[in-house]
Short mmCIF file of C-alpha atoms in Angstrom, two decimals:
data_model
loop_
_atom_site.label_atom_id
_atom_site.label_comp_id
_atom_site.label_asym_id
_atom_site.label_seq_id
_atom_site.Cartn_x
_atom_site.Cartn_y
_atom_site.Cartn_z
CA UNK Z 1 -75.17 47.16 44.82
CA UNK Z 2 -77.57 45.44 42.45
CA UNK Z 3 -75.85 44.13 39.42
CA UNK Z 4 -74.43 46.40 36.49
CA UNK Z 5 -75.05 49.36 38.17
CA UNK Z 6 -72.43 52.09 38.42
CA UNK Z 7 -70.59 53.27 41.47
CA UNK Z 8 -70.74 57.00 39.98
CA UNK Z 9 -72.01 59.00 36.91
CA UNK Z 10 -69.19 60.49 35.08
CA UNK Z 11 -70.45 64.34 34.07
CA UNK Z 12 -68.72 64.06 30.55
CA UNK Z 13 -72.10 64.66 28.93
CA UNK Z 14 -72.50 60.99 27.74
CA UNK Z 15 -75.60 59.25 27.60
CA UNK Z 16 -75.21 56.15 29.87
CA UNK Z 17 -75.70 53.94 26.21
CA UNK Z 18 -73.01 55.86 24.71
CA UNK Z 19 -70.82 55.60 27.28
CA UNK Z 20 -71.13 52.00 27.68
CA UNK Z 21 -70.60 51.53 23.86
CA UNK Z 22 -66.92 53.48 24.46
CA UNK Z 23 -64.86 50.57 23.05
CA UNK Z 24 -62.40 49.42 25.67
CA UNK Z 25 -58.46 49.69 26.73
CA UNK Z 26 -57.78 46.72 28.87
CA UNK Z 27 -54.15 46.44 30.16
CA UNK Z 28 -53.13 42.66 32.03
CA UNK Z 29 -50.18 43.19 34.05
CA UNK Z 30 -48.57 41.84 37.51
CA UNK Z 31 -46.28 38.79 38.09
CA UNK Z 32 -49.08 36.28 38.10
CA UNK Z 33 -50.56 34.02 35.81
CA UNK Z 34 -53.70 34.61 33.73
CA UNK Z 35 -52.31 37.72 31.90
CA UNK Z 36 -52.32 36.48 28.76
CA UNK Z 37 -54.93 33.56 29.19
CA UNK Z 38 -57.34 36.29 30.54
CA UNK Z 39 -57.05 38.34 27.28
CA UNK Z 40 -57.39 35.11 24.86
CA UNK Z 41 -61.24 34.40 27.06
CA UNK Z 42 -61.83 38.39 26.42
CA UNK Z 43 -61.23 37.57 22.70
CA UNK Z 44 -63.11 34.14 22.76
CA UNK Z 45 -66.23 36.42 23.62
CA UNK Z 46 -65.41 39.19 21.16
CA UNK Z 47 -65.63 36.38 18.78
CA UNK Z 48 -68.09 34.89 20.04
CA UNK Z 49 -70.66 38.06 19.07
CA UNK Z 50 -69.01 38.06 15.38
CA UNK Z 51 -66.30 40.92 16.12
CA UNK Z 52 -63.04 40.84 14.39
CA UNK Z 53 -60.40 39.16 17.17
CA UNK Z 54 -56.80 40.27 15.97
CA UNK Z 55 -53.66 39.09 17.82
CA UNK Z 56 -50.43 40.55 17.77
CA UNK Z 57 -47.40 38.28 19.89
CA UNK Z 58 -44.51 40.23 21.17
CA UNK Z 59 -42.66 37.65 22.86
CA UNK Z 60 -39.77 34.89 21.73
CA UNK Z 61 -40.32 31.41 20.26
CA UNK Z 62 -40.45 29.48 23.48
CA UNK Z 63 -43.18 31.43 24.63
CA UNK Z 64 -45.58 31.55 21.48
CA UNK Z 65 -48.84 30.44 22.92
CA UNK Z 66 -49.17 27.42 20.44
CA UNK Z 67 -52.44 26.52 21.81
CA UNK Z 68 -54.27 29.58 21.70
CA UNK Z 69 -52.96 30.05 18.28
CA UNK Z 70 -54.27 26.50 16.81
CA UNK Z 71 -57.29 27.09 18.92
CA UNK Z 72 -58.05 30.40 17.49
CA UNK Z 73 -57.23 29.71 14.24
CA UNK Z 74 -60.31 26.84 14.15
CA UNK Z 75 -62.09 30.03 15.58
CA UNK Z 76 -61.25 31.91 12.72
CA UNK Z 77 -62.05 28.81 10.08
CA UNK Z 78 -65.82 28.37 11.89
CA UNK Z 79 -65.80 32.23 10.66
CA UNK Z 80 -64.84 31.63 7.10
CA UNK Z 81 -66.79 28.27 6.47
CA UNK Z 82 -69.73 28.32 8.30
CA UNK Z 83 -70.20 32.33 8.94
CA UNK Z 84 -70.19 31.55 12.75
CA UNK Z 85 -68.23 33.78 15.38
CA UNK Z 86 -66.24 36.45 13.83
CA UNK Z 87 -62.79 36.25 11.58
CA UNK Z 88 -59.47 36.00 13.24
CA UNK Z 89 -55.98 37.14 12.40
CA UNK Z 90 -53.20 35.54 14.86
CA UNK Z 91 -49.18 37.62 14.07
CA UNK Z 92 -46.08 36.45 15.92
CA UNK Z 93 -43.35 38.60 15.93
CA UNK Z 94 -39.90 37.13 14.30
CA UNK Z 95 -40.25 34.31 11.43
CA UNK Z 96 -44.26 34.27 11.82
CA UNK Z 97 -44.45 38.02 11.79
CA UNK Z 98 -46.15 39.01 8.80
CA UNK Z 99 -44.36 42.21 7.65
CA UNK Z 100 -40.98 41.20 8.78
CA UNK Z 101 -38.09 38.55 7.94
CA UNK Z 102 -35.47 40.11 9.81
CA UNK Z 103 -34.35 38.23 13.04
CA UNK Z 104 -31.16 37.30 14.69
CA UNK Z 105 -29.84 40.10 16.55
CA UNK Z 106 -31.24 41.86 19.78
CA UNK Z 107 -31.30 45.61 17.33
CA UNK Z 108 -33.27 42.98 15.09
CA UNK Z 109 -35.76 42.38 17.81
CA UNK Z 110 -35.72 45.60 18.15
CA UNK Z 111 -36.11 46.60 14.66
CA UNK Z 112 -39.42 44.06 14.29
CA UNK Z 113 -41.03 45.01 17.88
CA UNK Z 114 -40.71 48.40 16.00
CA UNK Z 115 -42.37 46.98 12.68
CA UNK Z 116 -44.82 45.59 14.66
CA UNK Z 117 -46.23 47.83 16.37
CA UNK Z 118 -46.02 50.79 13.43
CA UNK Z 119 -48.09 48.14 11.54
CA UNK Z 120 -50.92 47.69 14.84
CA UNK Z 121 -50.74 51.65 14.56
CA UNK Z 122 -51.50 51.68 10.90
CA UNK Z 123 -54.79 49.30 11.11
CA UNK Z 124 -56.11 51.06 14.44
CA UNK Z 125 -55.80 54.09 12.24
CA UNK Z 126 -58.08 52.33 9.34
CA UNK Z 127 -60.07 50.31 12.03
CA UNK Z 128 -58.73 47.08 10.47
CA UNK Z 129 -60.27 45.18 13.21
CA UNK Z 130 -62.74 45.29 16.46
CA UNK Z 131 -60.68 43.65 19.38
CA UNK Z 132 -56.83 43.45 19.43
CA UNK Z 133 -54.89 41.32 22.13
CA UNK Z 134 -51.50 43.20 22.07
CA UNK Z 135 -49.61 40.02 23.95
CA UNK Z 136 -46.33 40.86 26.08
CA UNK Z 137 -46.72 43.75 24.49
CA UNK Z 138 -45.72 45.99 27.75
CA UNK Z 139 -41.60 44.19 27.12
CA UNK Z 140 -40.67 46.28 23.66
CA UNK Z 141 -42.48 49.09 25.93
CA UNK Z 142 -40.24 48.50 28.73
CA UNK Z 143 -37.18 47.89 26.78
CA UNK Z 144 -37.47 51.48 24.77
CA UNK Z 145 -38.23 49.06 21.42
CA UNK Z 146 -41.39 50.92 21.30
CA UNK Z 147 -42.40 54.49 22.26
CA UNK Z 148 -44.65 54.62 25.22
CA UNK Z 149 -46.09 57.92 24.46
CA UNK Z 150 -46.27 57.27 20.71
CA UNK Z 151 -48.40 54.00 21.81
CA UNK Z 152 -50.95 56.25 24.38
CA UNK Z 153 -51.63 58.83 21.94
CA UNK Z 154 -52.07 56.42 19.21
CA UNK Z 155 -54.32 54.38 21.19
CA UNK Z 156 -56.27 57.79 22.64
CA UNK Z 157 -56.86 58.77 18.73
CA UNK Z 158 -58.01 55.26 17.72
CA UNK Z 159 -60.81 55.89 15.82
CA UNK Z 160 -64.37 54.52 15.86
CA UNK Z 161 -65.36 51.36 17.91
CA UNK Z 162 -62.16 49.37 18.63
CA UNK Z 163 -61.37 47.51 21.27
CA UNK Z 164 -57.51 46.39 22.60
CA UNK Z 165 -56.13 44.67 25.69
CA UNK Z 166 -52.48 44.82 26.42
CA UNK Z 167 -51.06 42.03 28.11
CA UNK Z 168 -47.46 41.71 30.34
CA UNK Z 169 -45.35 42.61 33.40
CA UNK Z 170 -44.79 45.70 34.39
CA UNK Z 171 -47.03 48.09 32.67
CA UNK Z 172 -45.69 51.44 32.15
CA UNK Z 173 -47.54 54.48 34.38
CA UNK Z 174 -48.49 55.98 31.54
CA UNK Z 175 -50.38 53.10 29.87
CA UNK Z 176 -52.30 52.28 33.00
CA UNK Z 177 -53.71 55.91 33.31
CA UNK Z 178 -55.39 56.27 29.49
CA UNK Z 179 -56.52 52.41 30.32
CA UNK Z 180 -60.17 51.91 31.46
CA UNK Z 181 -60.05 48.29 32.58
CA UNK Z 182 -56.89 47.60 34.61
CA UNK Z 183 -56.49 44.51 36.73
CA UNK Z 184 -53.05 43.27 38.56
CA UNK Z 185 -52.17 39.69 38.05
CA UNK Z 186 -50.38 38.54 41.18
CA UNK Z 187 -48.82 35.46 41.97
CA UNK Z 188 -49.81 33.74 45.01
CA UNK Z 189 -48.65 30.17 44.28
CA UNK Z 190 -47.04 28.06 41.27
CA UNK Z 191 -46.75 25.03 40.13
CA UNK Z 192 -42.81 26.10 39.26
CA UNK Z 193 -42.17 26.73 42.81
CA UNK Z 194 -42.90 22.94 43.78
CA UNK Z 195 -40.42 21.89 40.83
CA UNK Z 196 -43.29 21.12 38.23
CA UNK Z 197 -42.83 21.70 34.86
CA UNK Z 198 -45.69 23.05 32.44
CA UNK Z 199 -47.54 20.36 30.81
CA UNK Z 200 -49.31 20.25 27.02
CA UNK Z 201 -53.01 21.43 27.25
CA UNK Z 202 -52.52 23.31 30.53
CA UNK Z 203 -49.74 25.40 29.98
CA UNK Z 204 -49.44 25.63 26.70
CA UNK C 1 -33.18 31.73 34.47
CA UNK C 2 -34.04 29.56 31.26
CA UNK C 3 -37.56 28.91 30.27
CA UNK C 4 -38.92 26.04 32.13
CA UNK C 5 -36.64 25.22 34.76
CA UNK C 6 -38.16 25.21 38.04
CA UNK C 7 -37.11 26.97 40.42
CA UNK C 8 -36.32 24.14 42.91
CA UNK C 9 -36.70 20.01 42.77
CA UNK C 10 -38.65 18.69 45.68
CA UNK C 11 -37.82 15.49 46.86
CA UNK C 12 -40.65 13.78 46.37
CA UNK C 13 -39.47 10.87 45.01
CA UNK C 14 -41.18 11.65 41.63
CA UNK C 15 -39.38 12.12 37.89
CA UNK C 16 -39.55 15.31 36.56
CA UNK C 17 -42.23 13.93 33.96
CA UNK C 18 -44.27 12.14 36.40
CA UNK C 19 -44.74 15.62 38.73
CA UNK C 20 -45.03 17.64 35.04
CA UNK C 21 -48.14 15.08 34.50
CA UNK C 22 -49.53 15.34 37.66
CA UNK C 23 -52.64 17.12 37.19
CA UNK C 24 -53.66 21.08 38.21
CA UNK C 25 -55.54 22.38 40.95
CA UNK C 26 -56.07 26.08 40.37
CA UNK C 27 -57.90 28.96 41.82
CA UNK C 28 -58.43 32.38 40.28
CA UNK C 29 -59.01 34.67 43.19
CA UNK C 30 -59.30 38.48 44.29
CA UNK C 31 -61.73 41.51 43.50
CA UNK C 32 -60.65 42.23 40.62
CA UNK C 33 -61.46 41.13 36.97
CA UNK C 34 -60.43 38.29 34.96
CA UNK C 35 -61.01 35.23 37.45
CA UNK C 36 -63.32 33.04 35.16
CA UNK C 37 -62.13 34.96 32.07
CA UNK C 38 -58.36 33.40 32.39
CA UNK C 39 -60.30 29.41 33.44
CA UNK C 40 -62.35 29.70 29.99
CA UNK C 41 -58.92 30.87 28.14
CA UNK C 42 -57.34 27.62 29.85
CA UNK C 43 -60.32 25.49 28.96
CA UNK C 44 -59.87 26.80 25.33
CA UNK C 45 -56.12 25.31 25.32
CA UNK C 46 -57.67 22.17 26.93
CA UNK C 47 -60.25 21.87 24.60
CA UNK C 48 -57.85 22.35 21.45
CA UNK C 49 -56.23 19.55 22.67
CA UNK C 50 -58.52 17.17 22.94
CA UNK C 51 -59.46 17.04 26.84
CA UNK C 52 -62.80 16.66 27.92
CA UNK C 53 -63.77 20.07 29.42
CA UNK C 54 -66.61 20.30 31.81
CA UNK C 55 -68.14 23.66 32.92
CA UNK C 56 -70.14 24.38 36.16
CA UNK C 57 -71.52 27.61 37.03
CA UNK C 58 -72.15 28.94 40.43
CA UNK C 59 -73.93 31.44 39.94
CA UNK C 60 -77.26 33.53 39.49
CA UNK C 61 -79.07 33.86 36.47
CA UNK C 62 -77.83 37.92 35.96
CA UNK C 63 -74.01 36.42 36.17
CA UNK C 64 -74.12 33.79 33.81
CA UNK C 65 -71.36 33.63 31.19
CA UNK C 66 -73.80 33.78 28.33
CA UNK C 67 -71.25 34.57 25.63
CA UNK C 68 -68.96 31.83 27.24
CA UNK C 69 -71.15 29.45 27.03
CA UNK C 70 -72.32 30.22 23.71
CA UNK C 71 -68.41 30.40 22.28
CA UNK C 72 -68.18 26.48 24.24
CA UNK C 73 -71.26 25.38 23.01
CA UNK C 74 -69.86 26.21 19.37
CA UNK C 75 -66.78 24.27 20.19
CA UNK C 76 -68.40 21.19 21.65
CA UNK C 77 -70.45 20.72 18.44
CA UNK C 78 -67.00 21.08 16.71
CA UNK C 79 -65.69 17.87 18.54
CA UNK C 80 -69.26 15.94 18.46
CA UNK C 81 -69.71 16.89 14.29
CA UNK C 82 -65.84 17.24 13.34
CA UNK C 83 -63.78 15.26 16.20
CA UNK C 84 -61.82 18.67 16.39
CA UNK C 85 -61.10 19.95 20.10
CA UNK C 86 -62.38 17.90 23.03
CA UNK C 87 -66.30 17.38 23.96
CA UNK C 88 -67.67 19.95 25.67
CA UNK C 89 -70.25 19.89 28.42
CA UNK C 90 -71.82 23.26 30.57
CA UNK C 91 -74.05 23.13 33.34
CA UNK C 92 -75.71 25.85 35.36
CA UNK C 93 -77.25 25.93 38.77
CA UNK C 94 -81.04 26.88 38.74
CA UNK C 95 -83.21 26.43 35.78
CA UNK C 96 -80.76 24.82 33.10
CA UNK C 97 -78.74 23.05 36.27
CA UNK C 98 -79.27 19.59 34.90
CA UNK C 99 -79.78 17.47 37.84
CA UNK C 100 -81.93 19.62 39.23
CA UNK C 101 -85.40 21.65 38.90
CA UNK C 102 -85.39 23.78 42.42
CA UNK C 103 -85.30 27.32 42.76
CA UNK C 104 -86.64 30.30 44.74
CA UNK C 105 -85.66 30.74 48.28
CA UNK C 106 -82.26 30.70 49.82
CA UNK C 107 -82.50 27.27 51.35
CA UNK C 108 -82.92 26.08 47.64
CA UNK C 109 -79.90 28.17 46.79
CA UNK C 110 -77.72 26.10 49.18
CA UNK C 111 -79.65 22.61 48.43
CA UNK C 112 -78.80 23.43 44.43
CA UNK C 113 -75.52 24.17 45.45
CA UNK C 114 -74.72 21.08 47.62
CA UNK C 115 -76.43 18.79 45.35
CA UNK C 116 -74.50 20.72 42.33
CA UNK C 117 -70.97 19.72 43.96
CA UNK C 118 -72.20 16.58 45.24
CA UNK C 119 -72.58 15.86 41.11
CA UNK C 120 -68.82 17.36 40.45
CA UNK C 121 -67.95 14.98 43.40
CA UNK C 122 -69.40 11.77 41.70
CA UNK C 123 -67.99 12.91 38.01
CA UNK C 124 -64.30 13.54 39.82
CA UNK C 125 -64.81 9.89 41.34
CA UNK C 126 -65.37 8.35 38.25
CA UNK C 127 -63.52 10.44 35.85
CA UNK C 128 -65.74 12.01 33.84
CA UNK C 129 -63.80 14.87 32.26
CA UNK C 130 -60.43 15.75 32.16
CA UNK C 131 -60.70 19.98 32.65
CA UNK C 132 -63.07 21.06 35.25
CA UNK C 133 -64.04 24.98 35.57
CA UNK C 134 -66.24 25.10 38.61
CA UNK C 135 -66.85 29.04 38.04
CA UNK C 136 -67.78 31.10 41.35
CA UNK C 137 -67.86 27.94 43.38
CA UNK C 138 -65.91 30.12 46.23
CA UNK C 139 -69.39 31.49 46.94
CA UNK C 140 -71.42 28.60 48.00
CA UNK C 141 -68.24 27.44 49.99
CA UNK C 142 -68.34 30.85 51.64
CA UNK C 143 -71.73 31.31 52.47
CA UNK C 144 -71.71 27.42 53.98
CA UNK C 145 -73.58 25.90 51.59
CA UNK C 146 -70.54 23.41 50.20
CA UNK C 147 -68.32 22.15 53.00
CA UNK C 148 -64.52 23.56 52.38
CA UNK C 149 -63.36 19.96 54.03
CA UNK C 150 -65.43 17.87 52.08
CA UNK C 151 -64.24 19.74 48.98
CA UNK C 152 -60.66 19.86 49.71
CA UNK C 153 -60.59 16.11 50.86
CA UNK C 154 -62.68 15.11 47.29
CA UNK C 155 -60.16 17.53 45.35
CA UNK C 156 -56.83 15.73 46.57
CA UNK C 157 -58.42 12.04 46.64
CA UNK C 158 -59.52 12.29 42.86
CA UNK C 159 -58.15 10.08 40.53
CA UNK C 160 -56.72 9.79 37.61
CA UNK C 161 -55.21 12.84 35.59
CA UNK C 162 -58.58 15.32 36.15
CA UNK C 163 -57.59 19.15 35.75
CA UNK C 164 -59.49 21.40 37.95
CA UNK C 165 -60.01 25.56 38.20
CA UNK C 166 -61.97 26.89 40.31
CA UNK C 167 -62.53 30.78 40.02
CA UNK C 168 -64.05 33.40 42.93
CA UNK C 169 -63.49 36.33 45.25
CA UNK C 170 -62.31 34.94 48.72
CA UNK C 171 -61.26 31.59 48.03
CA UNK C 172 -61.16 29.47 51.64
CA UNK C 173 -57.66 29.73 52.78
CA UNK C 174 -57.96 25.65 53.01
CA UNK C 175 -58.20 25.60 49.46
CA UNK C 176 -56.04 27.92 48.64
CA UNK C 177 -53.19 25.82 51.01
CA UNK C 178 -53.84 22.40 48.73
CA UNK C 179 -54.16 24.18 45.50
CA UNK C 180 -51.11 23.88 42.69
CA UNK C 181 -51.33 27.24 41.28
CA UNK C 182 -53.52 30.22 42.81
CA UNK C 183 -53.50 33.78 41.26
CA UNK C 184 -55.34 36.73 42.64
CA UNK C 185 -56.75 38.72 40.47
CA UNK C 186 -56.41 42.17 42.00
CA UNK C 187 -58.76 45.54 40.52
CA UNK C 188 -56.33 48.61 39.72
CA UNK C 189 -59.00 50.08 37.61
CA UNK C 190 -62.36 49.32 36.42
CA UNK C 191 -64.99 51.65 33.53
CA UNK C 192 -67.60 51.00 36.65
CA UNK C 193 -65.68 53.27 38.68
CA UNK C 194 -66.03 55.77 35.60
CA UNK C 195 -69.88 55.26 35.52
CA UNK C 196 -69.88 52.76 32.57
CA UNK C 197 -71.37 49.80 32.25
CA UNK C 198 -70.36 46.52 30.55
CA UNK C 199 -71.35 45.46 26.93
CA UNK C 200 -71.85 42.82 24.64
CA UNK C 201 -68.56 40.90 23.31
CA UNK C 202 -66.48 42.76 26.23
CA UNK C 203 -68.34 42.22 29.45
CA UNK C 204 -70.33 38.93 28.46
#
């Protein structure tokens, strides 16, 4: 199959440009590494071509991805000294997280997962940015912190040109059906397993 | 189980921080998306860290990670102009593959390829970099034009503390046996499959 050419044309009355200018649901799931890592190269390229990268971190303290975060916030600096690459917003949930103070408590957790994503709903709705990584996102799905179906049809009605990949275990059905890029992340060997521990630069 | 704790301790006579500071062997693998994608994201946290990242692309002209190497290029210039990140170097087989000017046939194919890894081999010997991405190298070691042997014996011999990825459908099952960490990347959905094609900032 020579390269970039599709399998099958869709009859939804789309020119093939307009069609390939749909912007993109990506969902990272599966046991495996790379979920997360995958999404961060995804947004290196977004940013890369001047879009506007914003990431949203659903996850605890001990798993903040530190480097991605310093590393993407240079991204975002290149943007707003030098006009290179595009501008960058990087929001942790708990003390980090923006529109929220509250922490402590698992309800609290719940409470800011909540926040959080109401607040991701409200800027797809003014088209705040171009690419959103939703990180880990798929646990505060999972746990019933956030509404599944509230999160598809939001993400169905996004309007205009935005892109957003979803990253963590265990997507829910629902999510993986409106998504048009899925891809299974499945462990075949760690470095855990072997009794390593994650080192500075590699894991982190 | 809490964050970080392995899952078992090998007697290997090492201390827990000498086996976390041994360095990686990885390979992305499977059909599905996300393979070099997740080795640039780890090069990022390399690079923001201050290791010495070295790219080397397998592939045809049509494949090449133009908006990768454009992102790295930016960050390179940020270590050689700012001294922020780690230097940056990216090399491509065929007409920008440095240390070489064939092309055309097959046969040159498989003599850029050889002479490609037999570059990668000298670097490793004298530790050049400190993050390798050798990006679709599975391909030349499946077609026969890299020796899996020769490449898993130079992999495990290399010295020092030299991080190495290498991403590709069908990794050798010898490689996958020595490697620390392997993760198949596995296609549950794809916007080929619904007739579109990729698109600037997304696919490349």
């Amino acid at each position: 199959m020579p390269q970039g050419t599709p399998l099958q044309v869709p009859d939804d009355g789309l020119s093939t440009r307009a069609r390939r200018n749909r912007p993109v649901l990506a969902v990272h799931t599966g046991d495996g590494k790379g979920k997360s890592t995958a999404a961060f190269g995804m947004a290196l390229r977004a940013w890369n071509v001047g879009l506007s990268v914003a990431v949203f971190q659903f996850v605890k303290s001990a798993k903040w991805k530190v480097g991605e975060e310093a590393a993407f916030t240079r991204l975002g600096r290149l943007h707003d000294e030098h006009g290179v690459g595009g501008p960058v917003e990087w929001h942790k949930m708990g003390a980090g997280w923006s529109w929220s103070r509250k922490s402590g408590s698992e309800d609290d957790h719940a409470a800011v997962a909540a926040e959080g994503w109401a607040e991701i709903s409200r800027r797809l709705t003014e088209q705040r940015h171009d690419f959103y990584v939703l990180d880990e996102f798929t646990y505060p799905l999972k746990w019933g912190w956030v509404d599944v179906d509230e999160v598809v049809g939001a993400l169905l009605a996004r309007p205009g040109h935005q892109h957003v990949v979803i990253t963590g275990r265990a997507a829910p059905a629902r999510l993986i059906e409106v998504a048009d890029l899925v891809t299974e992340m499945v462990k075949v060997k760690h470095p855990m397993d072997a009794g390593r521990k994650g080192q500075r630069g590699i894991e982190w």
